[in-house]
Coordinates of C-alpha atoms and ligand atoms in Angstrom, one line a residue:
M296 CA -2.1 34.7 36.8
E297 CA -0.6 31.2 36.2
V298 CA 3.0 30.0 36.3
M299 CA 3.8 28.2 32.9
N300 CA 7.1 26.9 34.3
E301 CA 9.4 28.2 37.0
K302 CA 10.5 31.1 34.8
K303 CA 7.5 32.3 32.7
V304 CA 4.3 33.7 34.3
I305 CA 1.4 34.6 32.2
A306 CA -1.6 36.9 32.9
T307 CA -4.8 36.2 31.2
L308 CA -7.3 39.0 30.4
E309 CA -10.8 38.0 29.4
V310 CA -12.8 40.6 27.5
D311 CA -16.3 39.8 26.1
G312 CA -15.6 36.1 26.5
K313 CA -12.3 36.3 24.6
K314 CA -9.1 35.4 26.5
H315 CA -5.8 37.2 25.9
E316 CA -2.5 36.3 27.4
F317 CA 0.3 38.6 28.4
P318 CA 3.8 38.0 29.9
V319 CA 4.3 39.0 33.5
I320 CA 7.7 40.4 34.6
T321 CA 9.2 40.6 38.0
G322 CA 11.8 43.2 39.1
T323 CA 14.9 42.6 41.2
E324 CA 12.9 43.7 44.3
N325 CA 10.0 41.3 43.3
E326 CA 7.7 44.0 42.0
V327 CA 5.4 42.2 39.5
A328 CA 4.1 43.9 36.3
I329 CA 1.9 42.7 33.4
D330 CA 3.7 43.6 30.2
I331 CA 1.0 45.2 28.0
K332 CA 3.4 46.4 25.3
N333 CA 1.3 44.5 22.7
L334 CA -2.1 44.9 24.3
R335 CA -3.7 47.1 21.6
A336 CA -2.1 45.3 18.7
Q337 CA -3.3 42.0 20.2
T338 CA -6.8 43.1 21.4
G339 CA -7.6 46.5 20.0
I340 CA -8.1 47.6 23.6
I341 CA -6.2 50.1 25.7
T342 CA -6.0 50.7 29.4
L343 CA -7.1 53.9 31.2
D344 CA -5.2 55.1 34.3
P345 CA -5.4 58.9 35.1
G346 CA -2.3 60.0 37.0
Y347 CA -0.7 56.7 36.1
K348 CA -1.4 55.4 39.6
N349 CA -1.2 51.8 38.5
T350 CA 1.0 52.1 35.4
G351 CA 4.8 51.5 35.1
S352 CA 6.3 53.8 32.5
C353 CA 9.7 52.0 32.3
E354 CA 12.1 49.5 33.8
S355 CA 14.8 51.4 35.7
A356 CA 17.9 50.4 37.7
I357 CA 18.4 53.8 39.4
T358 CA 16.2 54.2 42.5
F359 CA 14.1 51.7 44.4
L360 CA 11.4 52.7 46.8
D361 CA 8.8 50.7 48.7
G362 CA 5.9 52.9 49.7
E363 CA 4.4 50.4 52.1
K364 CA 7.6 49.8 54.0
G365 CA 9.0 53.4 53.7
I366 CA 12.2 52.2 51.9
L367 CA 14.3 54.4 49.6
R368 CA 17.6 53.2 47.9
Y369 CA 19.8 54.8 45.2
R370 CA 21.5 52.1 43.1
G371 CA 20.9 49.7 46.1
Y372 CA 22.4 51.9 48.8
S373 CA 20.0 52.9 51.6
I374 CA 19.1 56.6 51.8
E375 CA 19.9 56.4 55.5
D376 CA 23.5 55.4 54.8
L377 CA 24.0 57.9 52.0
A378 CA 22.6 60.8 54.0
E379 CA 24.8 59.9 56.9
K380 CA 28.0 59.0 55.2
A381 CA 28.2 60.3 51.6
D382 CA 29.2 63.6 50.0
F383 CA 26.6 65.0 47.6
L384 CA 28.9 64.6 44.5
E385 CA 29.6 61.0 45.4
V386 CA 25.8 60.4 45.3
V387 CA 25.6 62.4 42.0
F388 CA 28.2 60.1 40.5
L389 CA 26.5 57.0 41.9
L390 CA 23.0 57.9 40.5
I391 CA 24.3 58.8 37.1
F392 CA 27.0 56.1 36.5
G393 CA 25.7 53.4 38.8
E394 CA 28.6 52.9 41.2
L395 CA 30.1 54.9 44.1
P396 CA 33.2 56.6 42.7
T397 CA 36.8 55.7 43.7
K398 CA 38.8 58.6 45.1
N399 CA 40.4 59.1 41.7
E400 CA 37.1 59.0 39.8
L401 CA 35.6 61.5 42.3
D402 CA 38.6 63.9 42.0
N403 CA 38.4 63.8 38.2
F404 CA 34.6 64.3 38.3
K405 CA 35.0 67.3 40.6
T406 CA 37.7 68.7 38.4
D407 CA 35.7 68.3 35.2
I408 CA 32.7 70.0 36.8
L409 CA 34.9 72.9 38.0
G410 CA 36.2 73.3 34.5
Q411 CA 32.7 73.9 33.2
S412 CA 31.3 76.0 36.0
D413 CA 31.6 79.4 34.3
V414 CA 28.3 80.5 32.8
N415 CA 28.5 82.4 29.5
Q416 CA 28.4 86.2 30.3
D417 CA 25.5 86.6 27.7
M418 CA 23.3 84.7 30.1
K419 CA 23.4 87.8 32.3
K420 CA 21.4 89.6 29.5
V421 CA 18.8 86.9 29.7
I422 CA 18.3 87.1 33.5
A423 CA 18.4 90.9 33.3
G424 CA 15.1 90.8 31.5
F425 CA 13.3 89.4 34.6
P426 CA 11.8 91.7 37.2
T427 CA 13.2 91.2 40.7
S428 CA 9.7 90.1 41.7
A429 CA 9.9 87.1 39.3
H430 CA 9.6 83.7 41.2
P431 CA 13.0 82.0 41.1
M432 CA 11.6 78.8 39.7
G433 CA 10.2 80.5 36.6
V434 CA 13.6 82.2 36.1
L435 CA 15.5 79.0 36.7
S436 CA 13.4 77.1 34.1
S437 CA 13.9 79.9 31.5
L438 CA 17.7 80.1 32.2
T439 CA 18.1 76.3 32.0
S440 CA 16.4 76.3 28.6
A441 CA 18.5 79.3 27.6
L442 CA 21.7 77.3 28.2
T443 CA 20.7 75.4 25.1
A444 CA 21.5 78.5 23.1
F445 CA 25.1 78.3 24.2
N446 CA 25.3 74.6 23.8
P447 CA 23.2 74.2 20.6
K448 CA 24.1 70.6 19.8
S449 CA 21.7 68.1 21.1
V450 CA 23.5 65.3 22.9
N451 CA 24.9 62.6 20.6
V452 CA 23.9 59.8 23.0
D453 CA 25.9 57.3 20.9
S454 CA 29.1 59.0 22.0
E455 CA 30.0 58.3 25.6
E456 CA 32.3 61.4 25.5
D457 CA 29.5 63.7 24.3
M458 CA 27.1 62.3 26.9
Y459 CA 29.6 62.8 29.7
K460 CA 30.4 66.4 28.5
A461 CA 26.7 67.3 28.5
I462 CA 26.2 65.8 31.9
V463 CA 29.2 67.7 33.4
K464 CA 28.2 70.9 31.8
T465 CA 24.7 70.6 33.2
L466 CA 26.0 69.8 36.7
A467 CA 28.4 72.6 36.5
K468 CA 26.2 75.4 35.3
F469 CA 22.8 74.6 36.9
P470 CA 23.9 75.5 40.5
T471 CA 25.3 78.8 39.3
I472 CA 22.1 79.9 37.5
A473 CA 20.1 78.6 40.4
A474 CA 22.1 81.0 42.7
W475 CA 21.7 83.8 40.2
T476 CA 17.9 83.6 40.5
L477 CA 18.3 84.8 44.2
R478 CA 21.0 87.3 43.3
N479 CA 18.7 88.8 40.6
R480 CA 15.9 89.1 43.2
N481 CA 18.3 90.9 45.5
A482 CA 19.8 93.1 42.7
L483 CA 23.2 91.7 43.5
P484 CA 26.0 91.3 40.9
L485 CA 26.0 87.9 39.2
K486 CA 29.2 85.9 40.0
N487 CA 30.6 82.7 38.8
R488 CA 31.6 79.9 41.1
D489 CA 34.6 80.3 43.4
K490 CA 36.7 77.4 42.2
N491 CA 38.6 77.1 45.5
L492 CA 35.5 76.1 47.4
G493 CA 33.5 72.8 47.6
F494 CA 30.1 72.4 46.0
E495 CA 27.9 73.5 48.9
E496 CA 30.3 76.3 50.1
S497 CA 30.5 77.8 46.6
F498 CA 26.8 77.5 46.1
L499 CA 26.1 79.3 49.4
K500 CA 28.7 82.0 48.5
M501 CA 27.1 82.6 45.1
M502 CA 23.7 83.0 46.7
F503 CA 24.6 85.2 49.6
E504 CA 28.0 87.0 49.2
K505 CA 27.5 90.8 49.2
P506 CA 29.8 93.2 47.4
G507 CA 32.8 94.1 49.5
E508 CA 32.4 91.3 52.0
E509 CA 34.3 88.0 52.4
Y510 CA 31.5 85.4 52.7
K511 CA 32.3 82.6 55.1
S512 CA 29.9 79.6 55.2
N513 CA 29.1 77.9 58.5
P514 CA 30.1 74.2 58.6
I515 CA 26.8 73.3 60.2
V516 CA 25.0 74.9 57.3
V517 CA 27.2 73.1 54.8
D518 CA 26.6 69.7 56.4
A519 CA 22.8 70.3 56.5
L520 CA 22.8 71.4 52.9
N521 CA 24.8 68.3 51.9
K522 CA 22.3 66.1 53.6
L523 CA 19.3 67.9 52.1
L524 CA 20.7 67.7 48.5
I525 CA 21.3 63.9 48.9
L526 CA 17.8 63.4 50.2
H527 CA 16.3 65.2 47.2
A528 CA 18.6 63.6 44.6
D529 CA 16.2 61.1 43.0
H530 CA 12.8 59.5 43.6
E531 CA 12.1 57.2 40.7
Q532 CA 9.2 58.1 38.3
N533 CA 7.8 61.2 40.2
C534 CA 6.0 64.0 38.2
S535 CA 9.1 66.0 37.3
T536 CA 11.3 63.1 36.5
S537 CA 8.6 61.6 34.3
T538 CA 8.5 65.0 32.6
V539 CA 12.2 64.9 32.0
R540 CA 12.0 61.4 30.5
M541 CA 9.0 62.3 28.4
V542 CA 10.6 65.5 26.9
G543 CA 13.9 63.6 26.4
S544 CA 12.1 60.8 24.6
S545 CA 11.5 63.2 21.7
Q546 CA 15.3 63.5 21.5
A547 CA 15.2 67.1 22.8
G548 CA 18.5 68.1 24.4
L549 CA 19.4 67.6 28.1
F550 CA 19.1 71.3 29.0
A551 CA 15.6 71.5 27.4
S552 CA 14.5 68.3 29.2
I553 CA 15.8 69.6 32.6
S554 CA 14.1 72.9 32.0
A555 CA 10.7 71.1 31.7
G556 CA 11.5 69.1 34.9
V557 CA 12.0 72.4 36.7
S558 CA 8.6 73.6 35.6
A559 CA 6.9 70.4 36.7
L560 CA 8.7 70.5 40.1
W561 CA 7.4 74.0 40.7
G562 CA 3.8 72.9 41.3
P563 CA 2.6 73.1 45.0
L564 CA 1.5 69.4 44.8
H565 CA 5.1 68.4 44.0
G566 CA 8.3 70.2 44.8
G567 CA 6.5 73.6 45.4
A568 CA 5.1 72.0 48.5
N569 CA 8.2 72.9 50.6
Q570 CA 7.4 76.6 50.1
A571 CA 3.6 75.9 50.7
V572 CA 4.4 74.1 54.0
I573 CA 6.2 77.1 55.5
E574 CA 3.5 79.5 54.3
M575 CA 0.9 77.2 55.9
L576 CA 2.8 77.0 59.2
E577 CA 3.2 80.8 59.2
E578 CA -0.5 81.1 58.6
I579 CA -1.2 78.8 61.5
E580 CA 1.2 80.7 63.8
K581 CA -0.4 84.0 62.8
D582 CA -3.8 82.5 63.4
G583 CA -2.8 81.7 67.0
G584 CA -1.4 78.2 66.5
D585 CA -4.6 76.3 66.6
T586 CA -3.6 73.2 64.6
S587 CA -7.1 71.5 65.0
K588 CA -8.7 74.3 63.0
F589 CA -6.4 73.5 60.1
I590 CA -6.7 69.7 60.4
N591 CA -10.5 70.2 60.1
K592 CA -10.1 72.4 57.1
A593 CA -7.9 69.7 55.5
K594 CA -10.6 67.1 56.1
D595 CA -13.4 69.3 54.8
K596 CA -14.2 68.2 51.2
E597 CA -15.8 71.6 50.6
D598 CA -12.5 73.3 51.6
P599 CA -9.7 73.3 48.9
F600 CA -7.2 73.5 51.8
R601 CA -4.8 70.6 52.0
L602 CA -2.2 69.8 54.7
M603 CA 0.8 70.7 52.7
G604 CA 3.8 68.4 53.2
F605 CA 1.4 65.5 54.0
G606 CA 0.4 62.5 51.9
H607 CA 2.2 60.9 49.0
R608 CA 1.3 59.0 45.8
V609 CA 3.6 56.1 46.7
Y610 CA 4.5 56.3 50.5
K611 CA 1.7 54.9 52.6
N612 CA 4.1 54.9 55.5
F613 CA 6.5 57.5 56.8
D614 CA 8.6 59.0 54.0
P615 CA 12.1 57.9 55.1
R616 CA 13.4 61.3 54.0
A617 CA 11.0 63.0 56.3
R618 CA 12.3 61.0 59.3
I619 CA 15.9 62.0 58.5
I620 CA 15.0 65.7 57.9
K621 CA 12.9 65.9 61.1
K622 CA 15.8 64.7 63.1
A623 CA 18.2 67.0 61.3
A624 CA 15.9 69.9 61.9
D625 CA 16.2 69.5 65.6
E626 CA 20.0 69.1 65.4
V627 CA 20.6 72.1 63.0
L628 CA 18.3 74.5 64.9
S629 CA 19.9 73.7 68.2
D630 CA 23.5 73.8 66.8
L631 CA 22.7 77.2 65.2
G632 CA 20.9 78.3 68.4
V633 CA 17.8 79.0 66.3
N634 CA 14.5 78.9 68.1
D635 CA 11.8 78.8 65.4
P636 CA 8.2 78.6 66.8
I637 CA 7.0 77.0 63.5
L638 CA 9.1 73.9 64.3
G639 CA 6.9 73.4 67.3
I640 CA 3.8 74.0 65.2
A641 CA 4.9 71.5 62.6
K642 CA 5.4 68.8 65.3
A643 CA 2.0 69.6 66.9
L644 CA 0.4 69.4 63.4
E645 CA 2.1 66.1 62.7
K646 CA 1.1 64.6 66.0
A647 CA -2.6 65.8 65.6
A648 CA -2.8 64.5 62.0
L649 CA -1.2 61.1 62.9
E650 CA -3.8 60.6 65.6
D651 CA -6.8 61.6 63.4
P652 CA -8.7 58.8 61.7
Y653 CA -9.0 60.8 58.4
F654 CA -5.2 60.8 58.0
V655 CA -4.7 57.3 59.5
E656 CA -7.3 55.7 57.2
R657 CA -5.8 57.4 54.1
K658 CA -2.3 56.6 55.2
L659 CA -1.3 60.3 55.0
Y660 CA 2.2 60.8 56.6
P661 CA 4.6 63.7 56.5
N662 CA 6.6 63.7 53.2
V663 CA 10.0 65.1 52.2
D664 CA 8.6 68.6 52.0
F665 CA 7.1 68.8 55.5
Y666 CA 10.3 69.6 57.5
S667 CA 12.8 70.6 54.8
G668 CA 11.6 74.2 54.8
I669 CA 12.3 74.5 58.5
I670 CA 16.0 73.7 57.9
Y671 CA 16.2 75.9 54.8
R672 CA 14.8 78.8 56.9
A673 CA 17.2 78.2 59.7
I674 CA 20.2 78.2 57.3
G675 CA 19.0 81.5 55.8
I676 CA 17.4 80.4 52.5
P677 CA 14.5 82.6 51.6
T678 CA 11.1 80.8 51.3
E679 CA 10.8 81.5 47.6
M680 CA 14.1 79.7 47.0
F681 CA 13.1 76.4 48.7
T682 CA 12.0 74.7 45.5
V683 CA 15.1 75.9 43.7
L684 CA 17.1 74.1 46.4
F685 CA 14.9 71.0 45.7
A686 CA 15.7 71.3 42.0
V687 CA 19.5 71.6 42.7
G688 CA 19.2 68.4 44.7
R689 CA 17.0 66.6 42.1
L690 CA 19.3 67.5 39.2
P691 CA 21.4 64.4 39.3
G692 CA 18.3 62.2 39.4
W693 CA 16.8 63.9 36.4
I694 CA 20.1 63.5 34.6
A695 CA 20.5 59.8 35.5
Q696 CA 16.9 59.0 34.5
W697 CA 17.3 61.0 31.2
R698 CA 20.6 59.2 30.4
E699 CA 19.0 55.7 31.2
M700 CA 16.1 56.5 28.9
R701 CA 18.2 57.7 26.1
L702 CA 20.9 55.0 26.3
G703 CA 18.0 52.5 26.5
K704 CA 16.7 53.9 23.2
E705 CA 13.2 54.1 24.6
P706 CA 10.4 55.0 22.2
I707 CA 9.0 58.6 22.2
G708 CA 6.4 58.9 25.0
R709 CA 2.9 59.2 23.5
P710 CA 0.0 57.9 25.7
R711 CA -3.4 56.9 24.3
Q712 CA -6.8 58.3 25.4
V713 CA -10.5 57.3 25.6
Y714 CA -12.4 59.8 23.4
I715 CA -15.7 60.9 25.0
G716 CA -16.6 63.8 22.8
E717 CA -19.1 64.3 20.0
N718 CA -19.6 61.7 17.2
L719 CA -19.3 62.8 13.5
R720 CA -21.6 65.8 12.7
E721 CA -22.3 68.0 9.7
F722 CA -20.8 71.4 9.5
K723 CA -23.4 74.2 9.9
D724 CA -23.0 77.6 8.1
L725 CA -23.0 80.6 10.4
E726 CA -26.5 81.7 9.4
N727 CA -27.9 78.2 10.3
R728 CA -26.4 77.9 13.8
Ligands
SDX1047 C1 6.7 65.4 46.4 O1 6.0 61.4 43.6 C2 7.1 61.7 44.3 O2 7.9 60.9 44.5 C3 7.1 63.2 44.7 C4 8.3 63.6 45.7 C5 9.6 63.4 45.0 O3 10.6 63.3 45.8 O4 9.7 63.6 43.8 O5 8.2 62.7 46.8 C6 8.1 65.0 46.2 O6 6.1 65.9 45.5 C7 6.1 65.1 47.7 C8 4.6 65.5 47.8 C9 4.5 67.0 48.0 N1 3.1 67.5 47.9 C10 2.4 67.9 49.0 O7 2.8 67.8 50.2 C11 1.0 68.4 48.7 C12 -0.1 67.8 49.6 N2 -0.2 66.4 49.3 C13 -1.3 66.1 48.4 O8 -1.7 67.0 47.5 C14 -1.3 64.6 47.9 O9 -1.1 63.9 49.1 C15 -0.3 64.3 46.8 C16 -0.4 65.2 45.7 C17 1.1 64.3 47.3 C18 -0.6 62.8 46.4 O10 -1.9 62.9 45.9 P1 -2.6 61.5 45.3 O11 -1.7 60.3 45.4 O12 -3.2 61.9 44.0 O13 -3.7 61.2 46.4 P2 -5.2 61.8 46.4 O14 -5.1 63.2 46.1 O15 -6.0 60.9 45.5 O16 -5.6 61.6 47.9 C19 -6.2 60.4 48.4 C20 -7.1 60.9 49.6 C21 -8.1 61.9 49.1 O17 -9.2 61.8 50.0 P3 -10.5 61.0 49.5 O18 -10.9 61.5 48.1 O19 -10.0 59.5 49.5 O20 -11.6 61.2 50.6 O21 -6.3 61.5 50.6 C22 -6.7 62.9 50.7 C23 -7.4 63.2 49.4 O22 -8.3 64.3 49.6 N3 -5.5 63.7 50.8 C24 -5.3 64.8 51.6 C25 -4.0 65.2 51.4 N4 -3.3 64.3 50.6 C26 -4.3 63.4 50.2 N5 -6.2 65.4 52.4 C27 -5.7 66.5 53.1 N6 -4.4 66.9 53.0 C28 -3.5 66.3 52.2 N7 -2.3 66.7 52.1

């Protein structure tokens, strides 16, 4: 790489004796990228990068993370500050529109969301078709896509007003249908949001209120939920966010794009890990609590077992969210007077792993999913709802990234491939095969 003058940096690629030059760009946090937009046109050559471990899909101004240093910021604000000082809807506004809202902006935003929070009663017919045994993430993805039926117009992104309305509608209705996935499992009547309550209180009430009872949420639980939603709100180009951007790049609507993101998040290697962590810790507890046996299983290449909640594509240091959640887990459980033995198992597992060369060499640390389930459990969220909670938290990030991609008029996503199949061959009639 050479500096042509103080501004322009050029990368030179030599293939088969021929040199090709490409511009190099530097982000505001000094990340450096070779701009290969014209690589194939210029050279006839493409790159190959399974899992996109080395490939930037876009330029984005929403979230910055430094995996080596364990830094995470939303629109320049540190996750530590936001988790400590902000209200989830302030963070929603910040991620989507780029600035922390004034009091007036926040009040108007909350009012607009409240105004759209009722879900069309016909949606109850959609959810009634699911067995109570259906996993809530599958129901949530279907219901989110079904919202398109009641909001058929795709978003006219050239109209600020249309874009704002679609965003408010999504923010307003998604938590309700998310809560309905639990009520459907418990065969409870589906209710719309109580408009006299705040975001977390109304969400908890929609999930748990039983007929004939006046549900009262615990302020400790509300605080913990606010913090968890903020910590899950965005994480740059992770699997589900890249899915939302990819689906949106075909000019599919916002509900359809979010529905695809819910499905991607469900996977146990991604958001589904928070459920898998608790199932793993319960298995260890049932097995007598011997963490070394499971550490060895995780290290054994012949064994498909992985230490769920450990490792990360980008963080090669502690996930800053895991630090905050671990501290919050201690606080919430002691404030609630909950003594959950699997918290102790989690800490023992973390200690053992962080002292084991296999994990140290591979820079495998606890990620956001390792401790979050312990808090969800303590505040009464059933295990199969953990990833739904992750989706409710991640919704503003998906929306912000979708909006950035559409306003930036990015081209439809369509990766190339390297073909390794058969060369041209003659068709053989059946009798000659
Ligand atoms: C999330 O991308 C995001 O930002 C995601 C997320 C977000 O906010 O959106 O942060 C949320 O999805 C967190 C991750 C949740 N998933 C898990 O906890 C599942 C367990 N973790 C792993 O499956 C894995 O660490 C991934 C999927 C998270 C990352 O996988 P990579 O980057 O593809 O790494 P890899 O599989 O190539 O692993 C590198 C090495 C391998 O060993 P070697 O082949 O070098 O010998 O580390 C090993 C892996 O076998 N390894 C693990 C391990 N994770 C990686 N070994 C045991 N247990 C693990 N958990």
